[in-house]
Amino acid sequence: MNKRIYTAALSAILIAGCSKEKLNLYPYNQVATEQAFRSETDVTFDINGMYNGLRTSTSYFVNGIWNILGDVLSDNLVLNTLGRQSLKNPYYEYRYSATNTYGLFGSGYSIIRRANAILENIEKFPNGTFKNNAKGEALAVRALVYFDMSRVYSKTYLNASDADFTVPYVTTTDATITPANEPVKGFYDKVIADLTQAETLINANNSISASNTVSRLNKAAVAGLLSRVYLYKGDYSNCIAAANRALGTTPNVGSLTTFGSIWTDATDAGVLFKVKNTNLDNLNAQGVNYYQTVSQGIKSEYNVDYNFYQLFANNDIRKTIYIQTSPYSAVNYNHVIKYAGRPGTPVGVVDAKVLRTAEVLLSRAEAYYRSNNVAGAVADLVLLKSNRYTGYVAATDNALSGTALLNEILLQRRLELAFEGDRFWDLKRLNLPVQRANKGDKADGTGTAPLFTTLAAGDFKFNLPYEQTELNFNKNLKQNPGY
């Protein structure tokens, strides 16, 4: 960020963001922050600005490409050659470089700056629920963003050596620092520390209103985020414990009859945390990332990978909620319609579901399996599948064990979180390759096949590069190997 921005008023930054989403944001804005944190009303304004960063970043939720990037990079999607070729270069064809890479690095630090400003000023307020919630939310948002940045730019905990590094973990608004990369393993400890403290602080019922309970982080949502981090760390006992706190005794993953309504915002069943996207906001990137509707039909940017589509059984309700097989210019394609949006709004105007109960349940199921608790793993698997398959009979799943059980849990994770930007990071976590079908974009598998069908497990391309302008700005920042 240019020096001229350092003197901008913090309150304006918290709502409007920065003029450039570059790393030059972690030398934070030098401002008279006492003027922006004089009252609880000011703090509420600043908290809203922090959440607004999650919504308006062109690299993240709602207005960005987060909900498609991890699928484009993986084996869930195939490029539609009739689309705009969006994300083909650099992501779909793995051509990213230091001069052509993902912008979450800069926009992530923009959001983190807002969280750090709150944390640096909240202690002046009296102890109580307001202060606890504000501090807890800032800690949790900071940890959420940092963890996603680490998934993008570095190896996961289980695959990292002591020498492997990730992004700097900045906790200050000091504009003079040029921080160095953080070791991956120490970085995870800091994310966990932030989330653990946040969970102790945030009220269980923290919300905007009685009818809007999941667009602010509450205790269950933070516990769910902790379960996600612990799964990536391979700390399965703590993953289970955090998931238990998030899920409670009767987890609601969305039923056979309500699950489809989650994606039109008619219900929050099974949603632990989402980023609001109001009709006034009218941000449609989540849907437009996947398709536009024109006179010839749905015109997709990407269609469902042929082999992946075959994994959706006909009695799986996700098949028709997530995917529509229909013609474009008289040719059938498997279109991703998960983000069609609310009735009466343009395609893609819908809230961003950041964390759902189903993910936490599947994380717990995997952690149970890896902890040799087969009964617990099976019970969670059955709970999910009974709410996703019509006519479901549990006998086959009740008999699962060993590798077959793990494979089914991982399959359900892939199906459940499809087209939410999760797949590529999950393959990295599991140290598995990308294996795309050598099939085209049309529903019958014909058409143009991917130029690159595989990415070997552990390939350096699993870690995206830092932007060269950021490296030029901060001489203490190291580029990822291979770039």
PDB file of N, CA and C in Angstrom, residues 186-255:
ATOM      1  N   GLY A 186       4.518 -23.525  14.098  1.00  0.00           N
ATOM      2  CA  GLY A 186       4.258 -22.465  15.054  1.00  0.00           C
ATOM      3  C   GLY A 186       3.053 -21.626  14.673  1.00  0.00           C
ATOM      4  N   PHE A 187       2.829 -21.481  13.385  1.00  0.00           N
ATOM      5  CA  PHE A 187       1.680 -20.737  12.872  1.00  0.00           C
ATOM      6  C   PHE A 187       0.379 -21.388  13.330  1.00  0.00           C
ATOM      7  N   TYR A 188       0.288 -22.710  13.198  1.00  0.00           N
ATOM      8  CA  TYR A 188      -0.912 -23.419  13.651  1.00  0.00           C
ATOM      9  C   TYR A 188      -1.159 -23.174  15.136  1.00  0.00           C
ATOM     10  N   ASP A 189      -0.109 -23.167  15.926  1.00  0.00           N
ATOM     11  CA  ASP A 189      -0.263 -22.928  17.363  1.00  0.00           C
ATOM     12  C   ASP A 189      -0.878 -21.555  17.618  1.00  0.00           C
ATOM     13  N   LYS A 190      -0.509 -20.566  16.828  1.00  0.00           N
ATOM     14  CA  LYS A 190      -1.044 -19.219  17.008  1.00  0.00           C
ATOM     15  C   LYS A 190      -2.506 -19.138  16.573  1.00  0.00           C
ATOM     16  N   VAL A 191      -2.855 -19.813  15.476  1.00  0.00           N
ATOM     17  CA  VAL A 191      -4.260 -19.865  15.058  1.00  0.00           C
ATOM     18  C   VAL A 191      -5.107 -20.503  16.148  1.00  0.00           C
ATOM     19  N   ILE A 192      -4.630 -21.616  16.668  1.00  0.00           N
ATOM     20  CA  ILE A 192      -5.371 -22.332  17.709  1.00  0.00           C
ATOM     21  C   ILE A 192      -5.489 -21.484  18.969  1.00  0.00           C
ATOM     22  N   ALA A 193      -4.427 -20.778  19.335  1.00  0.00           N
ATOM     23  CA  ALA A 193      -4.476 -19.922  20.525  1.00  0.00           C
ATOM     24  C   ALA A 193      -5.518 -18.824  20.361  1.00  0.00           C
ATOM     25  N   ASP A 194      -5.578 -18.204  19.182  1.00  0.00           N
ATOM     26  CA  ASP A 194      -6.584 -17.164  18.940  1.00  0.00           C
ATOM     27  C   ASP A 194      -7.997 -17.730  19.034  1.00  0.00           C
ATOM     28  N   LEU A 195      -8.223 -18.872  18.403  1.00  0.00           N
ATOM     29  CA  LEU A 195      -9.566 -19.460  18.418  1.00  0.00           C
ATOM     30  C   LEU A 195      -9.946 -19.948  19.807  1.00  0.00           C
ATOM     31  N   THR A 196      -8.998 -20.512  20.527  1.00  0.00           N
ATOM     32  CA  THR A 196      -9.281 -20.999  21.881  1.00  0.00           C
ATOM     33  C   THR A 196      -9.681 -19.849  22.792  1.00  0.00           C
ATOM     34  N   GLN A 197      -8.945 -18.746  22.721  1.00  0.00           N
ATOM     35  CA  GLN A 197      -9.304 -17.583  23.527  1.00  0.00           C
ATOM     36  C   GLN A 197     -10.645 -17.016  23.082  1.00  0.00           C
ATOM     37  N   ALA A 198     -10.868 -16.985  21.774  1.00  0.00           N
ATOM     38  CA  ALA A 198     -12.139 -16.470  21.261  1.00  0.00           C
ATOM     39  C   ALA A 198     -13.314 -17.285  21.775  1.00  0.00           C
ATOM     40  N   GLU A 199     -13.159 -18.597  21.789  1.00  0.00           N
ATOM     41  CA  GLU A 199     -14.261 -19.449  22.244  1.00  0.00           C
ATOM     42  C   GLU A 199     -14.608 -19.187  23.701  1.00  0.00           C
ATOM     43  N   THR A 200     -13.603 -18.905  24.517  1.00  0.00           N
ATOM     44  CA  THR A 200     -13.879 -18.630  25.932  1.00  0.00           C
ATOM     45  C   THR A 200     -14.575 -17.288  26.120  1.00  0.00           C
ATOM     46  N   LEU A 201     -14.378 -16.371  25.194  1.00  0.00           N
ATOM     47  CA  LEU A 201     -14.901 -15.015  25.345  1.00  0.00           C
ATOM     48  C   LEU A 201     -16.290 -14.832  24.759  1.00  0.00           C
ATOM     49  N   ILE A 202     -16.528 -15.390  23.587  1.00  0.00           N
ATOM     50  CA  ILE A 202     -17.764 -15.102  22.857  1.00  0.00           C
ATOM     51  C   ILE A 202     -18.961 -15.758  23.529  1.00  0.00           C
ATOM     52  N   ASN A 203     -20.045 -15.013  23.566  1.00  0.00           N
ATOM     53  CA  ASN A 203     -21.289 -15.516  24.127  1.00  0.00           C
ATOM     54  C   ASN A 203     -21.892 -16.580  23.219  1.00  0.00           C
ATOM     55  N   ALA A 204     -22.519 -17.576  23.822  1.00  0.00           N
ATOM     56  CA  ALA A 204     -23.125 -18.654  23.036  1.00  0.00           C
ATOM     57  C   ALA A 204     -24.206 -18.129  22.107  1.00  0.00           C
ATOM     58  N   ASN A 205     -24.846 -17.033  22.483  1.00  0.00           N
ATOM     59  CA  ASN A 205     -25.953 -16.496  21.693  1.00  0.00           C
ATOM     60  C   ASN A 205     -25.582 -15.210  20.965  1.00  0.00           C
ATOM     61  N   ASN A 206     -24.296 -14.973  20.786  1.00  0.00           N
ATOM     62  CA  ASN A 206     -23.884 -13.759  20.078  1.00  0.00           C
ATOM     63  C   ASN A 206     -24.494 -13.740  18.682  1.00  0.00           C
ATOM     64  N   SER A 207     -25.214 -12.683  18.364  1.00  0.00           N
ATOM     65  CA  SER A 207     -25.896 -12.598  17.069  1.00  0.00           C
ATOM     66  C   SER A 207     -26.298 -11.160  16.817  1.00  0.00           C
ATOM     67  N   ILE A 208     -26.781 -10.914  15.622  1.00  0.00           N
ATOM     68  CA  ILE A 208     -27.288  -9.587  15.281  1.00  0.00           C
ATOM     69  C   ILE A 208     -28.696  -9.399  15.828  1.00  0.00           C
ATOM     70  N   SER A 209     -29.519 -10.438  15.694  1.00  0.00           N
ATOM     71  CA  SER A 209     -30.896 -10.384  16.173  1.00  0.00           C
ATOM     72  C   SER A 209     -31.411 -11.805  16.332  1.00  0.00           C
ATOM     73  N   ALA A 210     -32.601 -11.932  16.887  1.00  0.00           N
ATOM     74  CA  ALA A 210     -33.187 -13.255  17.087  1.00  0.00           C
ATOM     75  C   ALA A 210     -33.427 -13.974  15.769  1.00  0.00           C
ATOM     76  N   SER A 211     -33.612 -13.226  14.703  1.00  0.00           N
ATOM     77  CA  SER A 211     -33.860 -13.835  13.392  1.00  0.00           C
ATOM     78  C   SER A 211     -32.605 -13.897  12.523  1.00  0.00           C
ATOM     79  N   ASN A 212     -31.491 -13.429  13.055  1.00  0.00           N
ATOM     80  CA  ASN A 212     -30.232 -13.410  12.297  1.00  0.00           C
ATOM     81  C   ASN A 212     -29.121 -13.855  13.242  1.00  0.00           C
ATOM     82  N   THR A 213     -29.046 -15.162  13.443  1.00  0.00           N
ATOM     83  CA  THR A 213     -28.214 -15.696  14.526  1.00  0.00           C
ATOM     84  C   THR A 213     -26.873 -16.243  14.084  1.00  0.00           C
ATOM     85  N   VAL A 214     -26.624 -16.381  12.786  1.00  0.00           N
ATOM     86  CA  VAL A 214     -25.388 -17.046  12.359  1.00  0.00           C
ATOM     87  C   VAL A 214     -24.515 -16.179  11.453  1.00  0.00           C
ATOM     88  N   SER A 215     -24.818 -14.899  11.322  1.00  0.00           N
ATOM     89  CA  SER A 215     -23.958 -14.027  10.529  1.00  0.00           C
ATOM     90  C   SER A 215     -22.989 -13.236  11.400  1.00  0.00           C
ATOM     91  N   ARG A 216     -22.971 -13.551  12.694  1.00  0.00           N
ATOM     92  CA  ARG A 216     -21.904 -13.144  13.604  1.00  0.00           C
ATOM     93  C   ARG A 216     -21.370 -14.414  14.253  1.00  0.00           C
ATOM     94  N   LEU A 217     -20.087 -14.441  14.524  1.00  0.00           N
ATOM     95  CA  LEU A 217     -19.487 -15.622  15.140  1.00  0.00           C
ATOM     96  C   LEU A 217     -19.965 -15.772  16.575  1.00  0.00           C
ATOM     97  N   ASN A 218     -20.406 -16.978  16.920  1.00  0.00           N
ATOM     98  CA  ASN A 218     -20.760 -17.290  18.296  1.00  0.00           C
ATOM     99  C   ASN A 218     -19.897 -18.448  18.783  1.00  0.00           C
ATOM    100  N   LYS A 219     -20.155 -18.913  19.983  1.00  0.00           N
ATOM    101  CA  LYS A 219     -19.294 -19.924  20.601  1.00  0.00           C
ATOM    102  C   LYS A 219     -19.256 -21.217  19.793  1.00  0.00           C
ATOM    103  N   ALA A 220     -20.405 -21.681  19.312  1.00  0.00           N
ATOM    104  CA  ALA A 220     -20.445 -22.931  18.544  1.00  0.00           C
ATOM    105  C   ALA A 220     -19.673 -22.798  17.234  1.00  0.00           C
ATOM    106  N   ALA A 221     -19.797 -21.654  16.577  1.00  0.00           N
ATOM    107  CA  ALA A 221     -19.085 -21.453  15.311  1.00  0.00           C
ATOM    108  C   ALA A 221     -17.580 -21.460  15.517  1.00  0.00           C
ATOM    109  N   VAL A 222     -17.114 -20.824  16.581  1.00  0.00           N
ATOM    110  CA  VAL A 222     -15.673 -20.796  16.848  1.00  0.00           C
ATOM    111  C   VAL A 222     -15.172 -22.199  17.169  1.00  0.00           C
ATOM    112  N   ALA A 223     -15.949 -22.961  17.929  1.00  0.00           N
ATOM    113  CA  ALA A 223     -15.568 -24.353  18.196  1.00  0.00           C
ATOM    114  C   ALA A 223     -15.505 -25.144  16.896  1.00  0.00           C
ATOM    115  N   GLY A 224     -16.435 -24.870  15.983  1.00  0.00           N
ATOM    116  CA  GLY A 224     -16.402 -25.540  14.686  1.00  0.00           C
ATOM    117  C   GLY A 224     -15.164 -25.190  13.884  1.00  0.00           C
ATOM    118  N   LEU A 225     -14.757 -23.923  13.922  1.00  0.00           N
ATOM    119  CA  LEU A 225     -13.518 -23.531  13.249  1.00  0.00           C
ATOM    120  C   LEU A 225     -12.318 -24.228  13.877  1.00  0.00           C
ATOM    121  N   LEU A 226     -12.323 -24.355  15.191  1.00  0.00           N
ATOM    122  CA  LEU A 226     -11.246 -25.079  15.870  1.00  0.00           C
ATOM    123  C   LEU A 226     -11.181 -26.526  15.409  1.00  0.00           C
ATOM    124  N   SER A 227     -12.331 -27.166  15.241  1.00  0.00           N
ATOM    125  CA  SER A 227     -12.332 -28.563  14.789  1.00  0.00           C
ATOM    126  C   SER A 227     -11.711 -28.670  13.405  1.00  0.00           C
ATOM    127  N   ARG A 228     -11.960 -27.683  12.550  1.00  0.00           N
ATOM    128  CA  ARG A 228     -11.368 -27.664  11.209  1.00  0.00           C
ATOM    129  C   ARG A 228      -9.844 -27.574  11.302  1.00  0.00           C
ATOM    130  N   VAL A 229      -9.346 -26.674  12.123  1.00  0.00           N
ATOM    131  CA  VAL A 229      -7.899 -26.491  12.253  1.00  0.00           C
ATOM    132  C   VAL A 229      -7.252 -27.733  12.853  1.00  0.00           C
ATOM    133  N   TYR A 230      -7.888 -28.297  13.873  1.00  0.00           N
ATOM    134  CA  TYR A 230      -7.329 -29.499  14.503  1.00  0.00           C
ATOM    135  C   TYR A 230      -7.296 -30.676  13.530  1.00  0.00           C
ATOM    136  N   LEU A 231      -8.283 -30.777  12.647  1.00  0.00           N
ATOM    137  CA  LEU A 231      -8.256 -31.842  11.643  1.00  0.00           C
ATOM    138  C   LEU A 231      -7.050 -31.674  10.735  1.00  0.00           C
ATOM    139  N   TYR A 232      -6.816 -30.457  10.271  1.00  0.00           N
ATOM    140  CA  TYR A 232      -5.659 -30.199   9.413  1.00  0.00           C
ATOM    141  C   TYR A 232      -4.351 -30.438  10.158  1.00  0.00           C
ATOM    142  N   LYS A 233      -4.356 -30.217  11.447  1.00  0.00           N
ATOM    143  CA  LYS A 233      -3.149 -30.436  12.247  1.00  0.00           C
ATOM    144  C   LYS A 233      -2.913 -31.911  12.526  1.00  0.00           C
ATOM    145  N   GLY A 234      -3.968 -32.716  12.429  1.00  0.00           N
ATOM    146  CA  GLY A 234      -3.848 -34.122  12.790  1.00  0.00           C
ATOM    147  C   GLY A 234      -3.983 -34.358  14.274  1.00  0.00           C
ATOM    148  N   ASP A 235      -4.538 -33.390  14.994  1.00  0.00           N
ATOM    149  CA  ASP A 235      -4.792 -33.521  16.434  1.00  0.00           C
ATOM    150  C   ASP A 235      -6.236 -33.986  16.590  1.00  0.00           C
ATOM    151  N   TYR A 236      -6.424 -35.285  16.491  1.00  0.00           N
ATOM    152  CA  TYR A 236      -7.776 -35.815  16.351  1.00  0.00           C
ATOM    153  C   TYR A 236      -8.572 -35.783  17.648  1.00  0.00           C
ATOM    154  N   SER A 237      -7.918 -35.928  18.779  1.00  0.00           N
ATOM    155  CA  SER A 237      -8.657 -35.864  20.043  1.00  0.00           C
ATOM    156  C   SER A 237      -9.226 -34.467  20.256  1.00  0.00           C
ATOM    157  N   ASN A 238      -8.447 -33.438  19.956  1.00  0.00           N
ATOM    158  CA  ASN A 238      -8.956 -32.077  20.098  1.00  0.00           C
ATOM    159  C   ASN A 238      -9.951 -31.728  18.997  1.00  0.00           C
ATOM    160  N   CYS A 239      -9.797 -32.325  17.818  1.00  0.00           N
ATOM    161  CA  CYS A 239     -10.791 -32.142  16.757  1.00  0.00           C
ATOM    162  C   CYS A 239     -12.148 -32.657  17.221  1.00  0.00           C
ATOM    163  N   ILE A 240     -12.150 -33.834  17.820  1.00  0.00           N
ATOM    164  CA  ILE A 240     -13.395 -34.428  18.319  1.00  0.00           C
ATOM    165  C   ILE A 240     -13.993 -33.566  19.423  1.00  0.00           C
ATOM    166  N   ALA A 241     -13.153 -33.128  20.361  1.00  0.00           N
ATOM    167  CA  ALA A 241     -13.655 -32.331  21.479  1.00  0.00           C
ATOM    168  C   ALA A 241     -14.251 -31.011  20.997  1.00  0.00           C
ATOM    169  N   ALA A 242     -13.572 -30.349  20.069  1.00  0.00           N
ATOM    170  CA  ALA A 242     -14.091 -29.085  19.541  1.00  0.00           C
ATOM    171  C   ALA A 242     -15.375 -29.316  18.752  1.00  0.00           C
ATOM    172  N   ALA A 243     -15.409 -30.385  17.968  1.00  0.00           N
ATOM    173  CA  ALA A 243     -16.621 -30.709  17.210  1.00  0.00           C
ATOM    174  C   ALA A 243     -17.787 -30.983  18.146  1.00  0.00           C
ATOM    175  N   ASN A 244     -17.526 -31.671  19.241  1.00  0.00           N
ATOM    176  CA  ASN A 244     -18.591 -31.943  20.213  1.00  0.00           C
ATOM    177  C   ASN A 244     -19.189 -30.643  20.740  1.00  0.00           C
ATOM    178  N   ARG A 245     -18.334 -29.675  21.016  1.00  0.00           N
ATOM    179  CA  ARG A 245     -18.829 -28.394  21.534  1.00  0.00           C
ATOM    180  C   ARG A 245     -19.614 -27.643  20.464  1.00  0.00           C
ATOM    181  N   ALA A 246     -19.194 -27.776  19.219  1.00  0.00           N
ATOM    182  CA  ALA A 246     -19.891 -27.085  18.129  1.00  0.00           C
ATOM    183  C   ALA A 246     -21.236 -27.725  17.812  1.00  0.00           C
ATOM    184  N   LEU A 247     -21.273 -29.047  17.872  1.00  0.00           N
ATOM    185  CA  LEU A 247     -22.450 -29.783  17.405  1.00  0.00           C
ATOM    186  C   LEU A 247     -23.514 -29.958  18.473  1.00  0.00           C
ATOM    187  N   GLY A 248     -23.115 -30.010  19.738  1.00  0.00           N
ATOM    188  CA  GLY A 248     -24.075 -30.304  20.784  1.00  0.00           C
ATOM    189  C   GLY A 248     -24.535 -31.748  20.717  1.00  0.00           C
ATOM    190  N   THR A 249     -25.625 -32.035  21.358  1.00  0.00           N
ATOM    191  CA  THR A 249     -26.093 -33.424  21.453  1.00  0.00           C
ATOM    192  C   THR A 249     -26.982 -33.839  20.291  1.00  0.00           C
ATOM    193  N   THR A 250     -27.547 -32.887  19.569  1.00  0.00           N
ATOM    194  CA  THR A 250     -28.439 -33.223  18.447  1.00  0.00           C
ATOM    195  C   THR A 250     -28.053 -32.391  17.220  1.00  0.00           C
ATOM    196  N   PRO A 251     -26.994 -32.773  16.522  1.00  0.00           N
ATOM    197  CA  PRO A 251     -26.530 -31.986  15.372  1.00  0.00           C
ATOM    198  C   PRO A 251     -27.592 -31.884  14.282  1.00  0.00           C
ATOM    199  N   ASN A 252     -27.789 -30.689  13.783  1.00  0.00           N
ATOM    200  CA  ASN A 252     -28.733 -30.441  12.695  1.00  0.00           C
ATOM    201  C   ASN A 252     -27.934 -30.142  11.438  1.00  0.00           C
ATOM    202  N   VAL A 253     -27.883 -31.089  10.522  1.00  0.00           N
ATOM    203  CA  VAL A 253     -27.120 -30.896   9.282  1.00  0.00           C
ATOM    204  C   VAL A 253     -28.007 -30.433   8.131  1.00  0.00           C
ATOM    205  N   GLY A 254     -29.272 -30.183   8.423  1.00  0.00           N
ATOM    206  CA  GLY A 254     -30.230 -29.912   7.361  1.00  0.00           C
ATOM    207  C   GLY A 254     -30.841 -31.216   6.906  1.00  0.00           C
ATOM    208  N   SER A 255     -32.139 -31.293   6.902  1.00  0.00           N
ATOM    209  CA  SER A 255     -32.830 -32.548   6.622  1.00  0.00           C
ATOM    210  C   SER A 255     -33.073 -32.730   5.132  1.00  0.00           C
TER     211      SER A 255
END
